[in-house]
């Protein structure tokens, strides 16, 4: 007898194993009980027959309430009709704890109730599927970059300065001083890239965003590759290559999870094609045309940043992510290099995904010391706090670039789950910090 996880059962036909988990659901008719055991790797139907087990075991099985913890020993039987392709014929069963009346049941609950019970809601089928896909997405990003010669060098969370503008900084006491929670690890990743060439950092980032949209969290995870000697095309290539690799990994490893989320595999397959790359001006022209044709509504004007309706319109039109480059400098951050052919444009790229909007923001960085210093002054940023960042331009400065990918937006796009708050285990938003 060995311990097994539900996900392994399809290769253990005929073997006797022990499963440990929680009661997801139960059905029974007379002398036959069907217990759905979940152990995080999957859900297995455990068939308990009064004839095959002692009276004590059968009574114990009958006493299980939703989310009670228990273990069973039984024989694995492959069965195509069973969820997961295998079921267990139970011989022994031991109750670990009988759960109190479980607050989350079959009936529809509102989002506020579910968010307030997030610690329990995570056990629901869709939420488990989402967390497994999130895990797979992170694993695939890392595998892709690691195989491509990147080093993971993490950036700090306490920082003395802003990266993405001062309006969304969380301030915190830092002994006798003030610190800010990082909005992006980029500036430090640039320093790391000057040490190790190709790096990425991956960690939580913080924005005091007052927006209550389905795309905004105050704490979210960002993956940020940074590449010495890269130009805008290379930045785009790495982002597209990494995300398309991840799409294929999710298709390969998460078929059941996608099914639980009712996300057709065909959607993901369609996104694994060459992504259109267009300049901001061309995107703007399309949007203005669509507005005139009544395809969608927006107050977008050329020169504006894209809003949610504009991103949605672009995503819908192309049916796969699009990379928008060469942005008006006014809507982009201080560190972006200007297009030498048109100084009014910044060499930035946003990747706009269907339904989820912007999932990636990236750029070539300004590498000239004096130009960068001028930008810092123009933006009214404190020069002392950026001294170290300016230093990078004094000691072997090279062209370089990178991007930041928002993990929750990416997961929400890939899974077809509308709201980013379901794509992180414990979301932090304007209204919520509990549980
Ligand atoms: O476009 P952003 O602001 O870019 C940066 O922070 C760069 N410094 C990154 C870099 O070049 N290394 O943010 C990057 C991504 C967005 O495209 C979006 O996916 C995500 O981070 N993001 C958010 N996700 C959830 N909630 C929020 N409030 C987010 N703000 C940005
Ligand atoms: Mg952005």
CSV table of C-alpha atoms and ligand atoms in Angstrom, one decimal:
chain,number,residue,atom,x,y,z
A,1,UNK,CA,0.0,0.0,0.0
A,2,UNK,CA,1.3,3.4,-0.9
A,3,UNK,CA,0.2,7.0,-0.5
A,4,UNK,CA,-1.0,8.5,-3.8
A,5,UNK,CA,-2.4,11.8,-5.0
A,6,UNK,CA,-5.5,11.9,-7.1
A,7,UNK,CA,-3.6,13.2,-10.1
A,8,UNK,CA,-1.5,10.0,-10.2
A,9,UNK,CA,-4.3,7.5,-10.1
A,10,UNK,CA,-4.7,7.0,-13.9
A,11,UNK,CA,-1.3,5.3,-13.8
A,12,UNK,CA,-2.0,3.1,-10.8
A,13,UNK,CA,-4.8,0.8,-12.1
A,14,UNK,CA,-5.5,-2.1,-9.8
A,15,UNK,CA,-3.2,-0.9,-7.1
A,16,UNK,CA,-4.2,-0.4,-3.4
A,17,UNK,CA,-3.4,3.2,-2.3
A,18,UNK,CA,-4.2,5.6,0.4
A,19,UNK,CA,-5.7,9.0,-0.4
A,20,UNK,CA,-5.9,11.9,2.0
A,21,UNK,CA,-8.1,14.9,1.5
A,22,UNK,CA,-11.4,16.6,2.0
A,23,UNK,CA,-15.0,15.8,1.1
A,24,UNK,CA,-15.9,17.8,-1.9
A,25,UNK,CA,-19.3,16.3,-2.3
A,26,UNK,CA,-21.2,13.0,-1.6
A,27,UNK,CA,-24.1,11.1,-3.1
A,28,UNK,CA,-25.6,8.0,-1.7
A,29,UNK,CA,-28.2,5.4,-2.4
A,30,UNK,CA,-28.9,2.9,0.4
A,31,UNK,CA,-25.9,0.7,0.8
A,32,UNK,CA,-23.7,2.6,-1.7
A,33,UNK,CA,-21.9,5.9,-1.1
A,34,UNK,CA,-20.1,8.0,-3.6
A,35,UNK,CA,-17.6,10.2,-1.8
A,36,UNK,CA,-15.9,12.9,-3.9
A,37,UNK,CA,-12.5,13.4,-2.3
A,38,UNK,CA,-10.4,16.3,-3.3
A,39,UNK,CA,-6.7,16.6,-2.4
A,40,UNK,CA,-5.7,19.6,-4.4
A,41,UNK,CA,-4.3,17.6,-7.3
A,42,UNK,CA,-7.8,16.5,-8.4
A,43,UNK,CA,-11.1,15.0,-7.4
A,44,UNK,CA,-11.6,11.3,-7.1
A,45,UNK,CA,-14.9,9.4,-6.6
A,46,UNK,CA,-14.4,6.9,-3.7
A,47,UNK,CA,-17.1,4.2,-4.0
A,48,UNK,CA,-18.0,2.9,-0.6
A,49,UNK,CA,-20.2,-0.2,-0.5
A,50,UNK,CA,-21.7,-1.4,2.7
A,51,UNK,CA,-20.9,-4.9,1.5
A,52,UNK,CA,-17.2,-4.3,1.0
A,53,UNK,CA,-16.4,-2.5,4.3
A,54,UNK,CA,-17.1,-3.0,8.0
A,55,UNK,CA,-20.2,-1.4,9.5
A,56,UNK,CA,-18.0,1.0,11.4
A,57,UNK,CA,-16.3,2.2,8.2
A,58,UNK,CA,-19.6,2.6,6.5
A,59,UNK,CA,-21.0,4.7,9.4
A,60,UNK,CA,-17.9,6.8,9.4
A,61,UNK,CA,-18.3,7.4,5.6
A,62,UNK,CA,-21.9,8.4,6.2
A,63,UNK,CA,-20.9,10.9,8.9
A,64,UNK,CA,-18.7,13.0,6.6
A,65,UNK,CA,-20.0,16.5,6.0
A,66,UNK,CA,-18.8,18.8,3.2
A,67,UNK,CA,-15.1,19.7,3.6
A,68,UNK,CA,-14.6,17.1,6.4
A,69,UNK,CA,-11.0,15.8,6.3
A,70,UNK,CA,-10.5,12.0,5.9
A,71,UNK,CA,-8.3,9.3,4.5
A,72,UNK,CA,-9.3,6.2,2.5
A,73,UNK,CA,-7.6,3.1,1.5
A,74,UNK,CA,-8.9,1.4,-1.6
A,75,UNK,CA,-8.2,-0.1,-5.0
A,76,UNK,CA,-7.8,2.1,-8.1
A,77,UNK,CA,-10.1,1.3,-11.0
A,78,UNK,CA,-9.7,3.0,-14.3
A,79,UNK,CA,-13.1,4.2,-15.6
A,80,UNK,CA,-13.5,6.7,-18.4
A,81,UNK,CA,-16.8,7.9,-17.0
A,82,UNK,CA,-15.2,8.8,-13.6
A,83,UNK,CA,-14.0,12.4,-13.1
A,84,UNK,CA,-10.3,12.3,-13.7
A,85,UNK,CA,-10.5,8.8,-15.3
A,86,UNK,CA,-10.2,6.7,-12.2
A,87,UNK,CA,-12.2,5.8,-9.1
A,88,UNK,CA,-11.4,4.1,-5.9
A,89,UNK,CA,-13.1,1.1,-4.4
A,90,UNK,CA,-12.9,1.9,-0.7
A,91,UNK,CA,-11.8,-0.7,1.9
A,92,UNK,CA,-10.8,1.5,4.8
A,93,UNK,CA,-11.8,5.0,5.8
A,94,UNK,CA,-10.7,7.1,8.7
A,95,UNK,CA,-12.2,10.5,9.6
A,96,UNK,CA,-9.7,13.1,10.5
A,97,UNK,CA,-12.1,15.9,11.3
A,98,UNK,CA,-15.8,16.4,10.8
A,99,UNK,CA,-16.3,19.9,9.4
A,100,UNK,CA,-18.8,22.4,10.8
A,101,UNK,CA,-21.7,23.4,8.5
A,102,UNK,CA,-19.8,24.7,5.5
A,103,UNK,CA,-20.7,28.3,4.5
A,104,UNK,CA,-20.1,27.8,0.8
A,105,UNK,CA,-22.7,25.6,-0.7
A,106,UNK,CA,-24.2,24.7,-4.0
A,107,UNK,CA,-26.4,27.9,-4.2
A,108,UNK,CA,-25.1,31.0,-5.8
A,109,UNK,CA,-23.2,33.4,-3.5
A,110,UNK,CA,-22.5,37.0,-4.3
A,111,UNK,CA,-18.9,38.2,-4.9
A,112,UNK,CA,-18.8,40.1,-1.5
A,113,UNK,CA,-19.7,36.9,0.4
A,114,UNK,CA,-17.2,34.9,-1.5
A,115,UNK,CA,-14.4,37.4,-1.1
A,116,UNK,CA,-15.1,37.6,2.6
A,117,UNK,CA,-14.7,33.8,2.7
A,118,UNK,CA,-11.7,33.8,0.3
A,119,UNK,CA,-9.8,31.4,2.7
A,120,UNK,CA,-12.5,28.8,2.1
A,121,UNK,CA,-13.6,29.8,-1.4
A,122,UNK,CA,-10.1,28.7,-2.6
A,123,UNK,CA,-11.4,25.1,-2.2
A,124,UNK,CA,-14.0,25.5,-4.9
A,125,UNK,CA,-13.4,23.8,-8.2
A,126,UNK,CA,-12.9,26.9,-10.3
A,127,UNK,CA,-10.7,28.5,-7.7
A,128,UNK,CA,-8.5,25.5,-7.4
A,129,UNK,CA,-8.2,25.3,-11.2
A,130,UNK,CA,-7.2,29.0,-11.3
A,131,UNK,CA,-4.5,28.5,-8.7
A,132,UNK,CA,-3.1,25.5,-10.5
A,133,UNK,CA,-3.0,27.5,-13.8
A,134,UNK,CA,-1.4,30.5,-12.1
A,135,UNK,CA,1.3,28.1,-10.8
A,136,UNK,CA,1.8,26.6,-14.3
A,137,UNK,CA,2.0,30.1,-15.8
A,138,UNK,CA,4.7,31.2,-13.3
A,139,UNK,CA,6.6,27.9,-13.8
A,140,UNK,CA,6.5,28.3,-17.6
A,141,UNK,CA,7.7,31.9,-17.6
A,142,UNK,CA,10.6,30.9,-15.4
A,143,UNK,CA,11.5,27.8,-17.4
A,144,UNK,CA,11.4,29.8,-20.6
A,145,UNK,CA,13.7,32.5,-19.3
A,146,UNK,CA,16.0,30.1,-17.4
A,147,UNK,CA,16.5,28.1,-20.6
A,148,UNK,CA,17.2,31.3,-22.5
A,149,UNK,CA,20.1,32.2,-20.2
A,150,UNK,CA,18.4,34.7,-17.9
A,151,UNK,CA,19.3,34.9,-14.2
A,152,UNK,CA,16.6,35.5,-11.5
A,153,UNK,CA,17.8,38.5,-9.5
A,154,UNK,CA,15.1,39.9,-7.3
A,155,UNK,CA,14.5,43.6,-6.6
A,156,UNK,CA,13.7,45.0,-3.2
A,157,UNK,CA,10.2,45.8,-2.0
A,158,UNK,CA,11.1,48.7,0.3
A,159,UNK,CA,12.4,51.5,-1.9
A,160,UNK,CA,13.4,55.1,-1.4
A,161,UNK,CA,11.8,56.3,-4.7
A,162,UNK,CA,9.1,55.9,-7.3
A,163,UNK,CA,9.4,54.0,-10.5
A,164,UNK,CA,6.1,54.5,-12.2
A,165,UNK,CA,5.1,58.0,-11.1
A,166,UNK,CA,4.4,59.4,-7.6
A,167,UNK,CA,0.6,59.3,-7.6
A,168,UNK,CA,0.2,55.6,-6.7
A,169,UNK,CA,2.9,55.2,-4.1
A,170,UNK,CA,2.2,53.4,-0.8
A,171,UNK,CA,4.2,55.1,1.9
A,172,UNK,CA,5.4,53.3,5.0
A,173,UNK,CA,7.4,54.3,8.1
A,174,UNK,CA,11.0,52.9,7.9
A,175,UNK,CA,12.5,53.5,11.3
A,176,UNK,CA,13.2,57.2,11.4
A,177,UNK,CA,12.7,57.4,7.7
A,178,UNK,CA,10.0,57.0,5.0
A,179,UNK,CA,10.0,54.2,2.5
A,180,UNK,CA,7.7,53.3,-0.4
A,181,UNK,CA,6.5,49.9,-1.4
A,182,UNK,CA,7.8,49.2,-4.8
A,183,UNK,CA,5.6,49.8,-7.9
A,184,UNK,CA,8.0,47.9,-10.1
A,185,UNK,CA,11.4,46.2,-9.7
A,186,UNK,CA,12.6,47.6,-13.0
A,187,UNK,CA,15.1,50.1,-11.9
A,188,UNK,CA,16.9,47.5,-9.8
A,189,UNK,CA,16.6,45.0,-12.6
A,190,UNK,CA,18.4,47.4,-14.8
A,191,UNK,CA,21.3,47.5,-12.3
A,192,UNK,CA,21.2,43.6,-12.2
A,193,UNK,CA,21.3,43.5,-16.0
A,194,UNK,CA,24.4,45.6,-16.0
A,195,UNK,CA,25.9,42.9,-13.7
A,196,UNK,CA,24.6,39.7,-15.3
A,197,UNK,CA,23.4,40.7,-18.8
A,198,UNK,CA,20.0,39.0,-18.9
A,199,UNK,CA,18.0,39.0,-15.7
A,200,UNK,CA,14.5,39.0,-14.4
A,201,UNK,CA,12.9,39.8,-11.1
A,202,UNK,CA,9.6,38.4,-10.0
A,203,UNK,CA,7.7,39.6,-7.0
A,204,UNK,CA,4.8,41.5,-5.5
A,205,UNK,CA,4.4,45.1,-6.5
A,206,UNK,CA,2.1,47.8,-5.0
A,207,UNK,CA,0.0,50.6,-6.4
A,208,UNK,CA,-2.3,52.8,-4.4
A,209,UNK,CA,-4.7,52.8,-7.3
A,210,UNK,CA,-8.1,54.3,-6.5
A,211,UNK,CA,-9.6,52.5,-9.5
A,212,UNK,CA,-12.2,49.9,-8.7
A,213,UNK,CA,-12.0,48.2,-12.1
A,214,UNK,CA,-11.9,44.5,-12.7
A,215,UNK,CA,-8.3,44.9,-13.8
A,216,UNK,CA,-6.8,46.6,-10.8
A,217,UNK,CA,-5.3,45.3,-7.6
A,218,UNK,CA,-3.3,47.3,-5.1
A,219,UNK,CA,-0.9,44.3,-4.7
A,220,UNK,CA,-0.1,42.3,-7.7
A,221,UNK,CA,2.8,40.1,-9.0
A,222,UNK,CA,5.0,41.3,-11.8
A,223,UNK,CA,7.6,39.4,-13.8
A,224,UNK,CA,10.2,41.8,-15.1
A,225,UNK,CA,12.9,40.7,-17.6
A,226,UNK,CA,15.7,43.2,-18.3
A,227,UNK,CA,18.2,42.7,-21.1
A,228,UNK,CA,21.5,44.4,-21.8
A,229,UNK,CA,22.1,45.4,-25.4
A,230,UNK,CA,18.4,44.8,-26.4
A,231,UNK,CA,16.5,47.0,-28.8
A,232,UNK,CA,12.7,47.3,-29.0
A,233,UNK,CA,12.3,44.3,-31.4
A,234,UNK,CA,14.2,42.0,-29.0
A,235,UNK,CA,12.1,43.1,-26.1
A,236,UNK,CA,9.0,42.3,-28.1
A,237,UNK,CA,10.5,39.0,-29.2
A,238,UNK,CA,11.2,37.8,-25.6
A,239,UNK,CA,7.8,38.8,-24.4
A,240,UNK,CA,6.0,37.1,-27.3
A,241,UNK,CA,8.1,34.0,-27.1
A,242,UNK,CA,7.7,33.6,-23.4
A,243,UNK,CA,4.0,34.1,-23.4
A,244,UNK,CA,3.3,31.9,-26.3
A,245,UNK,CA,5.4,29.1,-24.8
A,246,UNK,CA,3.3,29.5,-21.7
A,247,UNK,CA,0.1,29.2,-23.7
A,248,UNK,CA,1.4,25.9,-25.0
A,249,UNK,CA,2.4,24.7,-21.5
A,250,UNK,CA,-1.1,25.5,-20.1
A,251,UNK,CA,-2.7,23.7,-23.0
A,252,UNK,CA,-0.5,20.7,-22.4
A,253,UNK,CA,-0.7,20.4,-18.6
A,254,UNK,CA,-4.0,22.1,-17.6
A,255,UNK,CA,-6.6,20.6,-19.8
A,256,UNK,CA,-8.9,19.6,-16.9
A,257,UNK,CA,-8.5,23.0,-15.2
A,258,UNK,CA,-9.4,24.8,-18.4
A,259,UNK,CA,-12.5,22.6,-18.7
A,260,UNK,CA,-13.4,23.4,-15.1
A,261,UNK,CA,-13.2,27.1,-16.0
A,262,UNK,CA,-15.2,26.5,-19.2
A,263,UNK,CA,-12.4,28.0,-21.2
A,264,UNK,CA,-12.2,26.3,-24.6
A,265,UNK,CA,-8.7,25.1,-25.6
A,266,UNK,CA,-9.4,26.6,-29.0
A,267,UNK,CA,-9.2,30.1,-27.5
A,268,UNK,CA,-5.7,29.5,-26.3
A,269,UNK,CA,-4.7,27.8,-29.5
A,270,UNK,CA,-5.8,30.8,-31.5
A,271,UNK,CA,-3.5,33.1,-29.4
A,272,UNK,CA,-0.4,31.0,-30.3
A,273,UNK,CA,0.1,32.8,-33.7
A,274,UNK,CA,2.4,35.6,-34.7
A,275,UNK,CA,1.1,38.7,-32.9
A,276,UNK,CA,0.6,41.9,-34.8
A,277,UNK,CA,3.0,44.7,-33.9
A,278,UNK,CA,1.7,48.2,-34.7
A,279,UNK,CA,2.8,51.7,-33.9
A,280,UNK,CA,0.7,53.8,-31.6
A,281,UNK,CA,-0.2,56.1,-34.5
A,282,UNK,CA,-1.6,53.2,-36.5
A,283,UNK,CA,-3.5,51.9,-33.5
A,284,UNK,CA,-4.9,55.4,-32.9
A,285,UNK,CA,-6.0,55.7,-36.5
A,286,UNK,CA,-7.9,52.4,-36.3
A,287,UNK,CA,-9.6,53.4,-33.1
A,288,UNK,CA,-10.7,56.8,-34.5
A,289,UNK,CA,-12.1,55.0,-37.6
A,290,UNK,CA,-14.0,52.5,-35.4
A,291,UNK,CA,-15.4,55.3,-33.3
A,292,UNK,CA,-16.6,57.0,-36.5
A,293,UNK,CA,-18.1,53.8,-37.7
A,294,UNK,CA,-19.9,53.2,-34.5
A,295,UNK,CA,-18.0,50.0,-33.8
A,296,UNK,CA,-17.4,51.1,-30.2
A,297,UNK,CA,-17.7,54.1,-28.0
A,298,UNK,CA,-14.9,56.0,-26.3
A,299,UNK,CA,-13.6,59.5,-25.8
A,300,UNK,CA,-10.2,58.5,-27.1
A,301,UNK,CA,-8.3,61.2,-29.1
A,302,UNK,CA,-4.9,60.7,-30.8
A,303,UNK,CA,-2.2,61.4,-28.2
A,304,UNK,CA,-4.2,59.9,-25.3
A,305,UNK,CA,-3.3,56.8,-23.4
A,306,UNK,CA,-5.5,53.9,-24.2
A,307,UNK,CA,-8.4,53.3,-21.9
A,308,UNK,CA,-10.2,50.0,-21.2
A,309,UNK,CA,-12.8,50.4,-24.1
A,310,UNK,CA,-10.0,51.1,-26.5
A,311,UNK,CA,-8.0,48.1,-25.4
A,312,UNK,CA,-11.1,45.9,-25.6
A,313,UNK,CA,-11.8,47.1,-29.1
A,314,UNK,CA,-8.2,46.3,-30.3
A,315,UNK,CA,-8.3,42.9,-28.6
A,316,UNK,CA,-11.6,42.1,-30.2
A,317,UNK,CA,-10.5,43.2,-33.7
A,318,UNK,CA,-7.3,41.1,-33.8
A,319,UNK,CA,-8.5,38.1,-31.8
A,320,UNK,CA,-5.0,37.7,-30.3
A,321,UNK,CA,-2.6,39.9,-28.4
A,322,UNK,CA,-1.3,43.0,-30.2
A,323,UNK,CA,1.9,44.8,-29.4
A,324,UNK,CA,1.5,48.6,-29.6
A,325,UNK,CA,4.8,50.5,-29.9
A,326,UNK,CA,6.2,54.0,-30.3
A,327,UNK,CA,4.0,55.9,-27.8
A,328,UNK,CA,3.6,59.6,-27.4
A,329,UNK,CA,6.2,60.5,-24.8
A,330,UNK,CA,3.7,62.4,-22.6
A,331,UNK,CA,1.8,59.2,-21.6
A,332,UNK,CA,4.9,57.2,-20.8
A,333,UNK,CA,7.4,57.0,-17.9
A,334,UNK,CA,10.5,59.2,-17.5
A,335,UNK,CA,13.0,56.4,-18.1
A,336,UNK,CA,11.8,55.5,-21.7
A,337,UNK,CA,14.2,56.2,-24.5
A,338,UNK,CA,12.9,58.4,-27.3
A,339,UNK,CA,12.7,57.3,-30.9
A,340,UNK,CA,15.7,58.8,-32.6
A,341,UNK,CA,13.6,59.2,-35.7
A,342,UNK,CA,10.8,61.1,-33.9
A,343,UNK,CA,11.7,62.6,-30.6
A,344,UNK,CA,8.0,62.9,-29.7
A,345,UNK,CA,7.7,59.1,-29.4
A,346,UNK,CA,8.9,56.8,-26.7
A,347,UNK,CA,10.3,53.4,-27.5
A,348,UNK,CA,7.8,51.6,-25.4
A,349,UNK,CA,5.6,48.6,-26.0
A,350,UNK,CA,2.3,47.6,-24.4
A,351,UNK,CA,0.8,44.2,-25.1
A,352,UNK,CA,-2.9,44.3,-25.3
A,353,UNK,CA,-4.6,40.9,-24.8
A,354,UNK,CA,-8.2,40.1,-25.8
A,355,UNK,CA,-10.6,40.7,-22.9
A,356,UNK,CA,-7.9,41.4,-20.3
A,357,UNK,CA,-6.4,44.6,-21.8
A,358,UNK,CA,-2.8,45.6,-21.1
A,359,UNK,CA,-0.9,42.6,-19.7
A,360,UNK,CA,2.7,43.9,-20.5
A,361,UNK,CA,4.3,47.3,-20.4
A,362,UNK,CA,7.9,47.5,-21.6
A,363,UNK,CA,10.5,49.8,-23.2
A,364,UNK,CA,14.0,50.6,-24.2
A,365,UNK,CA,15.5,52.6,-21.4
A,366,UNK,CA,17.3,55.9,-21.8
A,367,UNK,CA,21.0,55.1,-21.5
A,368,UNK,CA,22.5,58.6,-21.7
A,369,UNK,CA,23.3,60.1,-18.3
A,370,UNK,CA,22.6,63.8,-19.1
A,371,UNK,CA,19.4,63.0,-21.0
A,372,UNK,CA,18.2,60.9,-18.1
A,373,UNK,CA,19.1,63.5,-15.6
A,374,UNK,CA,17.1,66.0,-17.6
A,375,UNK,CA,14.1,63.7,-17.5
A,376,UNK,CA,14.3,63.2,-13.8
A,377,UNK,CA,14.3,67.0,-13.3
A,378,UNK,CA,11.5,67.5,-15.8
A,379,UNK,CA,9.4,65.0,-13.9
A,380,UNK,CA,10.1,66.7,-10.6
A,381,UNK,CA,11.7,63.5,-9.1
A,382,UNK,CA,14.2,63.8,-6.2
A,383,UNK,CA,17.6,63.6,-7.8
A,384,UNK,CA,19.4,62.2,-4.7
A,385,UNK,CA,17.1,59.2,-4.6
A,386,UNK,CA,18.0,58.4,-8.2
A,387,UNK,CA,21.7,58.9,-7.9
A,388,UNK,CA,22.4,55.2,-8.0
A,389,UNK,CA,20.2,54.8,-11.1
A,390,UNK,CA,22.1,57.6,-12.8
A,391,UNK,CA,25.4,55.9,-11.9
A,392,UNK,CA,24.4,53.0,-14.2
A,393,UNK,CA,24.7,55.5,-17.1
A,394,UNK,CA,28.2,56.5,-15.9
A,395,UNK,CA,29.9,53.1,-15.7
A,396,UNK,CA,29.7,51.2,-18.9
A,397,UNK,CA,26.2,52.3,-20.0
A,398,UNK,CA,24.8,50.2,-22.8
A,399,UNK,CA,21.5,50.2,-24.7
A,400,UNK,CA,19.0,48.0,-22.8
A,401,UNK,CA,15.4,47.3,-22.4
A,402,UNK,CA,12.8,45.0,-20.7
A,403,UNK,CA,9.2,44.7,-19.7
A,404,UNK,CA,6.9,44.0,-16.9
A,405,UNK,CA,4.2,41.4,-17.1
A,406,UNK,CA,1.2,41.6,-14.7
A,407,UNK,CA,0.6,38.0,-13.6
A,408,UNK,CA,-3.0,38.3,-12.5
A,409,UNK,CA,-4.1,40.0,-15.7
A,410,UNK,CA,-2.3,37.3,-17.7
A,411,UNK,CA,-4.0,34.6,-15.8
A,412,UNK,CA,-7.4,36.3,-16.1
A,413,UNK,CA,-6.9,36.5,-19.9
A,414,UNK,CA,-5.7,32.9,-20.3
A,415,UNK,CA,-8.5,31.5,-18.2
A,416,UNK,CA,-11.3,33.7,-19.4
A,417,UNK,CA,-12.0,34.8,-15.8
A,418,UNK,CA,-13.2,38.3,-15.9
A,419,UNK,CA,-11.9,39.7,-12.7
A,420,UNK,CA,-8.3,39.8,-11.6
A,421,UNK,CA,-9.3,39.4,-8.0
A,422,UNK,CA,-9.9,35.7,-8.6
A,423,UNK,CA,-6.5,35.3,-10.1
A,424,UNK,CA,-4.5,35.9,-6.9
A,425,UNK,CA,-5.0,33.8,-3.8
A,426,UNK,CA,-5.7,36.7,-1.5
A,427,UNK,CA,-6.5,39.8,-3.4
A,428,UNK,CA,-5.8,43.3,-2.1
A,429,UNK,CA,-8.1,46.0,-3.6
A,430,UNK,CA,-9.3,49.5,-2.7
A,431,UNK,CA,-12.1,48.0,-0.6
A,432,UNK,CA,-10.6,44.8,0.6
A,433,UNK,CA,-7.7,43.7,2.9
A,434,UNK,CA,-9.5,40.8,4.7
A,435,UNK,CA,-8.9,37.9,4.9
B,1,LIG,O1,2.9,49.1,-17.4
B,1,LIG,P1,3.4,49.1,-16.1
B,1,LIG,O2,3.1,50.2,-15.2
B,1,LIG,O3,5.0,48.9,-16.3
B,1,LIG,C1,6.0,49.0,-15.3
B,1,LIG,O4,5.8,49.0,-14.1
B,1,LIG,C2,7.4,48.9,-15.9
B,1,LIG,N1,8.3,49.5,-14.9
B,1,LIG,C3,7.7,47.4,-16.1
B,1,LIG,C4,9.0,47.1,-16.7
B,1,LIG,O5,9.3,47.6,-17.8
B,1,LIG,N2,9.8,46.4,-16.0
B,1,LIG,O6,3.0,47.7,-15.4
B,1,LIG,C5,3.3,46.5,-16.0
B,1,LIG,C6,2.1,45.6,-15.9
B,1,LIG,C7,0.9,46.1,-16.7
B,1,LIG,O7,1.0,45.8,-18.1
B,1,LIG,C8,-0.2,45.2,-16.0
B,1,LIG,O8,-0.2,43.9,-16.6
B,1,LIG,C9,0.3,45.1,-14.6
B,1,LIG,O9,1.7,45.4,-14.6
B,1,LIG,N3,-0.4,46.1,-13.7
B,1,LIG,C10,-1.4,45.8,-12.9
B,1,LIG,N4,-2.0,44.6,-12.6
B,1,LIG,C11,-2.9,44.6,-11.7
B,1,LIG,N5,-3.3,45.7,-11.0
B,1,LIG,C12,-2.7,46.9,-11.2
B,1,LIG,N6,-3.1,47.9,-10.5
B,1,LIG,C13,-1.7,46.9,-12.2
B,1,LIG,N7,-0.9,47.9,-12.6
B,1,LIG,C14,-0.1,47.4,-13.6
B,2,LIG,MG1,1.6,50.3,-18.5
